mmCIF file of C-alpha atoms in Angstrom:
data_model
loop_
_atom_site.group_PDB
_atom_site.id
_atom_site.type_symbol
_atom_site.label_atom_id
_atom_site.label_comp_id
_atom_site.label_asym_id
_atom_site.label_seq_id
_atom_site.Cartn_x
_atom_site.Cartn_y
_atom_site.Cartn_z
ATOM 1 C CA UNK A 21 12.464 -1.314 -20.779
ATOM 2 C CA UNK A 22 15.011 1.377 -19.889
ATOM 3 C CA UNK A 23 12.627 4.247 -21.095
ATOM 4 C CA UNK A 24 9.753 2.800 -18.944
ATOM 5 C CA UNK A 25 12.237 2.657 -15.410
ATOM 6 C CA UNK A 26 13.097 6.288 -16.403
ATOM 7 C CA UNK A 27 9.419 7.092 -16.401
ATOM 8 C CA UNK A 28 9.190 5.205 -13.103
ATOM 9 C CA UNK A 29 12.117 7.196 -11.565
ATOM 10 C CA UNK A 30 10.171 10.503 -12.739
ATOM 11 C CA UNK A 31 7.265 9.365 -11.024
ATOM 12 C CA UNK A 32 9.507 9.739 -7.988
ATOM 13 C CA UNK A 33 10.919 13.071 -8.700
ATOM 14 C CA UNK A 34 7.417 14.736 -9.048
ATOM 15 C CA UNK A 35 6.190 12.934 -5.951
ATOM 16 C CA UNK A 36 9.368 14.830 -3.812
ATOM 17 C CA UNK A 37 8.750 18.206 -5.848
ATOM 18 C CA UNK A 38 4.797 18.082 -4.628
ATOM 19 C CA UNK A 39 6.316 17.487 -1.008
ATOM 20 C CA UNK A 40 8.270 19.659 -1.441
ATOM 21 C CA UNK A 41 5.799 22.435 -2.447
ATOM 22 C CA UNK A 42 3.958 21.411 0.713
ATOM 23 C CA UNK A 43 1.661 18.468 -0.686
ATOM 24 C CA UNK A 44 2.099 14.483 -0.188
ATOM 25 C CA UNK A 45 4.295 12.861 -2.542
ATOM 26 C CA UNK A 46 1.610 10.596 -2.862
ATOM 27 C CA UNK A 47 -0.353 12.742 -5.115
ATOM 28 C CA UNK A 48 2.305 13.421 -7.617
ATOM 29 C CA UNK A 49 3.036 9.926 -7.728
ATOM 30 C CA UNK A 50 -0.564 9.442 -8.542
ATOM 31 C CA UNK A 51 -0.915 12.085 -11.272
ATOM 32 C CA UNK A 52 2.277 10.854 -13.008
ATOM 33 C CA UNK A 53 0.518 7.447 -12.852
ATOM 34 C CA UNK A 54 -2.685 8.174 -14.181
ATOM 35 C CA UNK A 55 -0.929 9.856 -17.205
ATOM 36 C CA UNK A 56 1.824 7.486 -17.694
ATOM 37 C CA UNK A 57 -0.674 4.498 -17.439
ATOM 38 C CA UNK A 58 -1.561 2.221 -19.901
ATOM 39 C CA UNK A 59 -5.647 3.777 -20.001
ATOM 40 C CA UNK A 60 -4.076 7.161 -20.994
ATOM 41 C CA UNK A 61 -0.412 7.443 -22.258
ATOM 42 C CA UNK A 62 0.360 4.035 -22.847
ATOM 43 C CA UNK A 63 3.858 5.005 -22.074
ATOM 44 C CA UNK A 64 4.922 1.899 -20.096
ATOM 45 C CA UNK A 65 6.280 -1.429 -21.660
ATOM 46 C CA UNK A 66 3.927 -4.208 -21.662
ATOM 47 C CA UNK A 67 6.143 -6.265 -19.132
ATOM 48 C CA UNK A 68 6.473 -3.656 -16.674
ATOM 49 C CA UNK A 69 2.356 -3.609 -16.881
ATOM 50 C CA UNK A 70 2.891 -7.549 -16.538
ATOM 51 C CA UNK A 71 4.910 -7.300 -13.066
ATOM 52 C CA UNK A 72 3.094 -4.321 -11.804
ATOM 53 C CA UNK A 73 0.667 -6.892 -9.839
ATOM 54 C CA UNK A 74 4.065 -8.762 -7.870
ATOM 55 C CA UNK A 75 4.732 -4.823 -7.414
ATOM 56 C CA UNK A 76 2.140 -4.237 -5.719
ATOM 57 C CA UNK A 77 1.999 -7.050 -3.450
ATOM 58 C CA UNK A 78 5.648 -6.042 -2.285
ATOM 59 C CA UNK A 79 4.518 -2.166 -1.861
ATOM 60 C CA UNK A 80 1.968 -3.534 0.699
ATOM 61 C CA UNK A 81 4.363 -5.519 2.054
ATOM 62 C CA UNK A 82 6.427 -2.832 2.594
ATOM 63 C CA UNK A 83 4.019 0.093 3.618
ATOM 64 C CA UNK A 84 2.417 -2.190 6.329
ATOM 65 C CA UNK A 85 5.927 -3.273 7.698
ATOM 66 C CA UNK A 86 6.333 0.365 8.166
ATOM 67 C CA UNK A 87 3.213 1.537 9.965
ATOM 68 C CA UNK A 88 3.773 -2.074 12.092
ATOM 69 C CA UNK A 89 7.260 -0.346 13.196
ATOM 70 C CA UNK A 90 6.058 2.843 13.309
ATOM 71 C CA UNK A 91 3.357 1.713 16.633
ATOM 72 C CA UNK A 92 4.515 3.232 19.657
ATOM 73 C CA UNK A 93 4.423 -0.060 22.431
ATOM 74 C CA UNK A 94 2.832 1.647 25.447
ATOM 75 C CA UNK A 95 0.206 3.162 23.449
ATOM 76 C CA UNK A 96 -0.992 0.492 22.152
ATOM 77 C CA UNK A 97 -1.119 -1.393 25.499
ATOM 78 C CA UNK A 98 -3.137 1.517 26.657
ATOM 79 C CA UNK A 99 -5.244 1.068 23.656
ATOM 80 C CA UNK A 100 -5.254 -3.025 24.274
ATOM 81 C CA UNK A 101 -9.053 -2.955 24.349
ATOM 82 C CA UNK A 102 -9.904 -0.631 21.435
ATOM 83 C CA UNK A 103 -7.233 -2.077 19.283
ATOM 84 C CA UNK A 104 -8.352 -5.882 20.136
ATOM 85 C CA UNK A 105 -12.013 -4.775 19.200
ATOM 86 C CA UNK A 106 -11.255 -2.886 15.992
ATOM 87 C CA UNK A 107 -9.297 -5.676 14.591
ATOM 88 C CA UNK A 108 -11.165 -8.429 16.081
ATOM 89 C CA UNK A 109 -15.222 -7.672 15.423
ATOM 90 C CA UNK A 110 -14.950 -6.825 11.782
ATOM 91 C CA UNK A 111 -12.952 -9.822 10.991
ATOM 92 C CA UNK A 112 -15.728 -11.437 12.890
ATOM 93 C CA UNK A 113 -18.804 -9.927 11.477
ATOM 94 C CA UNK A 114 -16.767 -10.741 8.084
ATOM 95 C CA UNK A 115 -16.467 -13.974 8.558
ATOM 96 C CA UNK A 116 -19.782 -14.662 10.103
ATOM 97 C CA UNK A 117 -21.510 -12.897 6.749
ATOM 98 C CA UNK A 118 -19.355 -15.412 4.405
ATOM 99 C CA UNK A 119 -20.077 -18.782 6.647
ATOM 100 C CA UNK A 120 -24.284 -17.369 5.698
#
């Protein structure tokens, strides 16, 4: 258990050492993920594998808290129209092509 949060904690550090060579973080978190995943290195305890899906659903969480704090007000009120039809038609159209 404490070998696989070390490993997580390293996926970290190479994510800040890509940004830091002038890449997103994102990527080296990705990389050390594919290897350190349970289809190629296996290097992970089973119950970290086992949470990873609650994990997830709080990353969301998280990243879409973010970009909701991140919207600049009187943009978006410029924007009223295009925002209300992006968000509003596909969940439409979606919903519409279920109810068939």
């Amino acid at each position: 258990m404490l070998s696989s949060i070390l490993w997580i904690l390293l996926m970290g550090f190479v994510g800040q050492t890509v940004r830091r060579l002038g890449g997103p973080p994102l990527i080296g978190m990705i990389l050390v993920g594919v290897v350190l995943g349970p289809q190629v290195g296996k290097v992970l305890d089973s119950s970290i594998l086992e949470s990873a899906d609650g994990l997830r659903t709080i990353a969301v969480m998280v990243i879409l808290m973010k970009a909701g704090l991140g919207l600049d007000r009187e943009k978006l009120v410029q924007q009223s129209t295009v925002a209300l039809r992006l968000g509003f038609l596909p969940a439409t159209f979606e919903a519409v092509a279920i109810a068939l």
